[in-house]
Coordinates of C-alpha atoms in Angstrom, one line a residue:
M1 CA -13.4 48.0 23.4
S2 CA -15.1 49.5 26.4
T3 CA -11.9 49.8 28.5
A4 CA -11.8 53.0 30.4
P5 CA -9.4 54.6 32.9
V6 CA -10.6 54.5 36.5
S7 CA -9.2 55.8 39.8
P8 CA -6.2 53.9 41.2
A9 CA -6.0 52.5 44.7
T10 CA -3.6 55.2 45.9
P11 CA -3.3 58.8 44.8
D12 CA 0.3 58.4 43.4
A13 CA -0.5 55.3 41.3
P14 CA -1.3 55.5 37.6
P15 CA -5.0 55.2 36.6
L16 CA -6.3 51.7 36.2
T17 CA -7.7 50.3 33.0
L18 CA -11.2 48.8 33.5
L19 CA -12.3 45.6 31.7
T20 CA -15.9 44.5 31.7
A21 CA -16.5 40.9 32.8
A22 CA -17.4 40.1 29.2
E23 CA -14.1 41.5 27.9
A24 CA -12.2 39.6 30.5
A25 CA -14.0 36.4 29.7
A26 CA -13.3 36.8 26.0
R27 CA -9.6 37.5 26.6
A28 CA -9.3 34.5 28.9
A29 CA -11.0 32.2 26.4
A30 CA -8.8 33.4 23.6
H31 CA -5.6 33.0 25.7
E32 CA -6.6 29.5 26.8
A33 CA -7.3 28.4 23.2
A34 CA -4.0 29.8 22.0
V35 CA -2.1 27.9 24.7
R36 CA -4.0 24.7 23.9
S37 CA -3.0 25.0 20.2
R38 CA 0.6 25.4 21.2
T39 CA 0.9 22.7 23.8
R40 CA -1.4 20.0 22.5
A41 CA 1.3 18.1 20.6
H42 CA 3.5 18.1 23.7
L43 CA 0.7 16.8 25.9
E44 CA -0.1 14.0 23.4
R45 CA 3.6 13.0 23.2
R46 CA 3.8 13.0 27.0
S47 CA 0.8 10.8 27.3
R48 CA 2.6 8.3 25.0
G49 CA 5.9 8.6 26.9
E50 CA 7.6 10.1 23.8
K51 CA 10.5 12.5 24.1
H52 CA 11.2 15.4 21.7
P53 CA 14.7 16.8 21.5
V54 CA 13.6 20.4 20.6
E55 CA 10.2 21.1 22.2
D56 CA 10.6 19.2 25.5
F57 CA 13.1 21.9 26.6
L58 CA 10.4 24.4 27.3
Y59 CA 8.7 22.0 29.7
T60 CA 11.7 20.4 31.4
Y61 CA 14.3 23.2 31.7
Y62 CA 11.6 25.8 32.5
P63 CA 9.5 24.5 35.4
F64 CA 6.1 25.7 34.1
T65 CA 3.2 23.5 33.0
P66 CA 0.9 24.1 30.1
G67 CA -1.8 24.7 32.7
Q68 CA 0.1 27.4 34.3
L69 CA 0.8 29.1 30.9
A70 CA -3.0 28.9 30.1
T71 CA -3.9 30.7 33.3
W72 CA -5.1 34.2 32.2
H73 CA -4.0 37.4 34.0
P74 CA -5.1 40.9 33.0
G75 CA -1.9 42.3 34.5
A76 CA -1.0 45.1 36.9
G77 CA -2.8 48.3 36.1
T78 CA -5.9 46.6 35.0
A79 CA -9.1 46.0 36.9
V80 CA -12.0 43.7 36.0
S81 CA -15.6 44.6 36.8
A82 CA -16.9 42.1 39.3
E83 CA -20.4 42.3 37.9
A84 CA -21.4 40.3 34.9
G85 CA -23.5 42.1 32.3
A86 CA -24.4 42.3 28.7
E87 CA -21.9 43.9 26.3
P88 CA -23.0 46.7 23.9
E89 CA -23.8 45.3 20.4
A90 CA -21.1 47.5 18.9
D91 CA -18.4 45.5 20.7
A92 CA -19.2 42.1 19.3
T93 CA -15.6 40.9 19.6
A94 CA -15.8 41.0 23.4
T95 CA -19.1 39.3 23.9
A96 CA -19.2 36.4 26.3
S97 CA -22.0 34.4 27.8
A98 CA -23.2 35.1 31.4
D99 CA -21.8 31.7 32.4
A100 CA -18.4 32.5 30.9
Q101 CA -18.3 35.8 32.7
A102 CA -19.2 34.3 36.0
A103 CA -16.6 31.6 35.5
V104 CA -13.7 34.0 34.8
L105 CA -14.8 36.2 37.8
S106 CA -14.9 33.1 40.0
R107 CA -11.4 32.0 38.9
L108 CA -9.9 35.5 39.3
S109 CA -11.4 36.0 42.8
A110 CA -10.1 32.6 43.9
R111 CA -6.5 33.3 42.8
K112 CA -3.7 34.5 45.1
W113 CA -3.1 38.3 45.1
Y114 CA -6.5 39.2 43.6
R115 CA -8.8 41.3 45.8
A116 CA -12.3 42.8 45.4
R117 CA -12.7 46.6 46.1
A118 CA -15.0 49.4 45.3
L119 CA -14.2 52.3 43.0
P120 CA -15.2 55.8 44.1
D121 CA -18.4 55.5 42.0
G122 CA -19.3 52.3 43.8
T123 CA -18.4 49.9 41.0
S124 CA -17.1 46.6 42.4
V125 CA -13.9 45.4 40.7
L126 CA -11.2 42.7 41.0
T127 CA -7.6 44.0 41.1
L128 CA -4.2 42.8 42.2
D129 CA -3.3 43.5 45.8
L130 CA 0.1 45.0 44.8
T131 CA 1.0 45.9 48.4
A132 CA 0.8 42.2 49.4
W133 CA 2.5 41.1 46.1
R134 CA 5.4 43.5 46.6
E135 CA 5.9 42.3 50.2
A136 CA 6.2 38.7 49.0
R137 CA 7.7 39.0 45.5
G138 CA 9.0 42.6 45.3
S139 CA 12.7 41.8 45.9
G140 CA 12.9 39.2 43.1
A141 CA 10.8 41.5 40.8
H142 CA 13.2 44.3 41.4
F143 CA 16.1 42.1 40.4
I144 CA 14.3 41.2 37.2
R145 CA 13.5 44.8 36.4
D146 CA 17.1 45.8 36.8
L147 CA 18.3 42.9 34.7
L148 CA 15.8 43.7 31.9
A149 CA 16.6 47.4 31.9
R150 CA 20.3 46.8 31.8
T151 CA 20.0 44.3 29.0
L152 CA 17.8 46.6 27.0
G153 CA 20.3 49.3 27.3
R154 CA 23.2 47.2 25.7
E155 CA 24.1 46.5 22.2
G156 CA 23.6 43.0 21.1
T157 CA 26.5 40.6 20.3
F158 CA 25.9 38.5 17.2
G159 CA 29.1 36.5 16.7
C160 CA 28.6 33.5 19.1
F161 CA 27.1 31.3 16.3
G162 CA 25.5 29.0 18.9
L163 CA 28.8 27.5 19.9
H164 CA 27.6 26.9 23.5
E165 CA 25.8 23.8 22.3
W166 CA 29.0 22.5 20.7
A167 CA 30.9 23.2 23.9
M168 CA 28.3 21.1 25.7
V169 CA 29.4 17.9 23.8
Y170 CA 33.1 18.8 23.4
K171 CA 35.3 15.7 24.0
Q172 CA 32.3 13.6 25.1
T173 CA 31.5 10.1 24.0
D174 CA 28.1 9.3 22.3
E175 CA 26.8 7.9 25.5
E176 CA 27.5 11.1 27.4
H177 CA 25.5 13.4 25.2
R178 CA 22.4 15.0 26.6
H179 CA 20.3 13.9 23.6
T180 CA 21.4 10.3 23.3
Q181 CA 18.6 9.6 20.9
V182 CA 19.8 12.3 18.4
P183 CA 22.9 11.7 16.3
L184 CA 25.5 14.3 15.7
R185 CA 25.7 15.9 12.2
L186 CA 29.5 15.5 12.1
S187 CA 31.9 12.9 13.5
R188 CA 33.1 13.4 17.1
A189 CA 36.5 14.5 15.8
D190 CA 35.0 17.0 13.4
T191 CA 32.6 18.3 16.1
D192 CA 35.5 18.9 18.5
A193 CA 37.4 20.6 15.7
V194 CA 34.6 23.1 15.3
V195 CA 34.9 24.0 18.9
E196 CA 38.7 24.3 18.7
G197 CA 38.6 26.3 15.5
H198 CA 36.4 29.1 16.8
R199 CA 36.6 31.8 19.4
I200 CA 33.9 31.0 22.0
R201 CA 32.4 34.0 23.8
C202 CA 29.4 32.8 25.7
S203 CA 28.0 35.4 28.1
H204 CA 25.1 33.4 29.6
F205 CA 25.8 31.6 32.8
D206 CA 23.0 29.1 32.4
A207 CA 24.5 28.0 29.1
F208 CA 28.1 28.2 30.2
R209 CA 27.5 25.9 33.3
F210 CA 26.7 23.0 30.9
F211 CA 30.0 23.2 29.1
T212 CA 32.1 20.1 29.4
P213 CA 35.1 20.5 31.7
P214 CA 37.6 20.6 28.7
A215 CA 35.5 23.3 27.0
R216 CA 35.2 25.6 30.0
P217 CA 38.7 27.1 29.7
L218 CA 38.1 27.8 25.9
N219 CA 35.4 30.4 26.7
T220 CA 36.9 33.9 26.6
L221 CA 34.3 35.0 29.2
A222 CA 33.6 33.8 32.7
P223 CA 29.9 34.3 33.3
A224 CA 28.5 33.6 36.8
R225 CA 25.1 33.9 38.3
E226 CA 26.3 36.8 40.4
T227 CA 27.3 38.8 37.3
M228 CA 24.2 38.1 35.2
R229 CA 23.1 41.7 35.3
E230 CA 26.5 42.9 34.1
M231 CA 26.8 40.4 31.3
E232 CA 23.3 39.8 29.8
Q233 CA 23.0 41.2 26.3
P234 CA 20.1 41.2 23.8
G235 CA 21.7 39.0 21.1
C236 CA 22.0 36.0 23.5
L237 CA 19.6 33.2 22.4
H238 CA 19.3 31.9 26.0
G239 CA 18.7 35.4 27.3
G240 CA 15.8 35.6 24.8
M241 CA 14.4 32.3 25.8
D242 CA 14.6 33.3 29.5
L243 CA 12.1 36.1 28.9
Y244 CA 9.5 33.4 29.1
K245 CA 10.9 32.4 32.5
W246 CA 10.8 36.0 33.8
A247 CA 7.3 36.5 32.5
M248 CA 6.1 33.4 34.3
K249 CA 7.9 34.2 37.5
L250 CA 6.3 37.6 37.6
G251 CA 3.0 35.9 37.2
P252 CA -0.1 38.0 37.7
V253 CA 1.5 41.4 37.1
V254 CA 2.3 40.5 33.5
P255 CA -0.6 40.5 31.0
S256 CA -1.0 37.1 29.6
E257 CA -0.6 38.4 26.0
V258 CA 2.9 39.4 26.9
T259 CA 3.7 36.0 28.5
L260 CA 2.4 34.2 25.4
A261 CA 4.5 36.3 23.2
A262 CA 7.5 35.4 25.3
F263 CA 6.6 31.7 25.1
D264 CA 6.3 31.9 21.3
L265 CA 9.7 33.6 21.1
A266 CA 11.3 30.9 23.3
R267 CA 9.8 28.2 21.0
E268 CA 11.3 29.8 17.9
I269 CA 14.6 30.5 19.5
R270 CA 14.8 26.9 20.7
V271 CA 14.4 25.7 17.1
L272 CA 17.4 27.8 16.0
D273 CA 19.3 26.7 19.1
M274 CA 19.0 23.0 18.0
E275 CA 19.2 23.5 14.2
A276 CA 22.6 25.3 14.7
S277 CA 23.8 22.7 17.3
P278 CA 26.0 19.7 16.6
Y279 CA 22.9 17.5 16.8
D280 CA 21.1 16.4 13.6
V281 CA 17.4 17.2 14.1
R282 CA 16.4 16.8 10.5
G283 CA 14.8 13.5 11.4
W284 CA 12.3 15.5 13.4
G285 CA 11.4 17.8 10.5
Y286 CA 13.8 20.6 11.2
D287 CA 16.6 22.1 9.1
A288 CA 20.3 22.2 9.8
V289 CA 22.1 25.6 10.2
A290 CA 25.7 24.6 9.5
I291 CA 27.5 27.3 11.6
E292 CA 30.8 25.7 10.6
T293 CA 30.3 27.2 7.1
P294 CA 30.0 30.9 6.1
E295 CA 26.5 30.4 4.8
G296 CA 25.4 28.8 8.1
K297 CA 27.0 31.7 10.1
A298 CA 25.1 34.2 8.0
E299 CA 21.8 32.4 8.5
Y300 CA 22.4 32.2 12.3
V301 CA 23.2 35.9 12.6
R302 CA 20.2 36.9 10.5
R303 CA 17.8 35.0 12.7
Q304 CA 19.6 36.0 15.9
R305 CA 19.1 39.7 15.0
E306 CA 15.4 39.2 14.4
F307 CA 15.1 37.4 17.8
A308 CA 17.0 40.2 19.5
E309 CA 14.5 42.8 18.2
R310 CA 11.5 40.8 19.3
G311 CA 13.1 40.1 22.6
N312 CA 13.7 43.8 23.2
A313 CA 10.0 44.5 22.5
I314 CA 9.0 42.0 25.1
R315 CA 11.6 43.4 27.5
R316 CA 9.9 46.8 27.1
D317 CA 6.5 45.2 27.7
L318 CA 7.7 43.4 30.9
L319 CA 9.3 46.7 32.1
S320 CA 6.0 48.5 31.6
A321 CA 4.2 45.8 33.7
L322 CA 6.9 46.0 36.4
D323 CA 6.6 49.8 36.5
S324 CA 2.9 49.5 37.1
A325 CA 3.4 46.8 39.7
L326 CA 6.4 48.3 41.6
G327 CA 6.2 52.0 40.9
A328 CA 8.8 53.7 43.1
W329 CA 9.0 50.8 45.5
Q330 CA 12.5 49.7 46.5
P331 CA 13.4 46.5 48.4
G332 CA 14.6 46.8 51.9
C333 CA 17.4 44.8 53.5
P334 CA 18.7 42.4 52.3
A335 CA 19.2 43.8 48.8
A336 CA 17.3 42.4 45.9
R337 CA 18.2 38.9 45.1
Q338 CA 17.8 36.9 41.9
P339 CA 14.7 34.8 42.0
R340 CA 15.3 31.0 41.6

């Protein structure tokens, strides 16, 4: 790599990391290829009008398209040389054609928030205009930073066993289920008995709000959107999936490598979410994690703990990006609000 620290835009900002145009083009191409490999099956199903009970969630619940995910960003704290040029032979992994370099520079310069400026040595670079970004997005970003930092500082809770999905079908008829094309693993009576036989302690509002009316009083917690920062904890599967949402909402200030890691985590969490649910997804090639049994509970917790560790690593990466983007900036009045 030929990355090198360069002078920041302001004296109190951390040094920028400089990418050559060739390095930027190589990273952008690698990111776009990685996203294509992950989203191709979804796009093919969509073209045929086919639904998928597990993977569609990432494209329907979260309002981001494969094209948006494939858009490469170097992230806050990184500048890209605005001049295409040949790479040293020693850095063969970063080589890119002149056309590829010109294309990535053209795309970056056309995107919102990117600006061209000259470094003290006269080098022309493309960087994020963080002043403009803070004015437009800083309040929401400040909320996200606070949420991530508080969550990272808490111990994870690992005894929920994914019962939120069971509470979403409690006392429903087959026609009322969200996934009407997917059968339940157990009878309706046995499914309801699982809910009634466990202590439900869901801390995530965006899961709790889908509980059926009879299930809501069974939850020992009362999560609300306003208390999200007080209740979010690293063991929550939905909190782990939402790291993809936060990465995408933060957009250009998050390196695309981090956003892709959050997407991958969300995909894997979604698999466990449905394998441990009352739905029988074995017809789609998945396993069943029977959380109504001791063996299923143990499997759920094992995977939940692994996801929590990976989620916390991504939280740290997101906080690092936010620190570069926000610095000591604080929102004015009104106070920081949760981004929608």
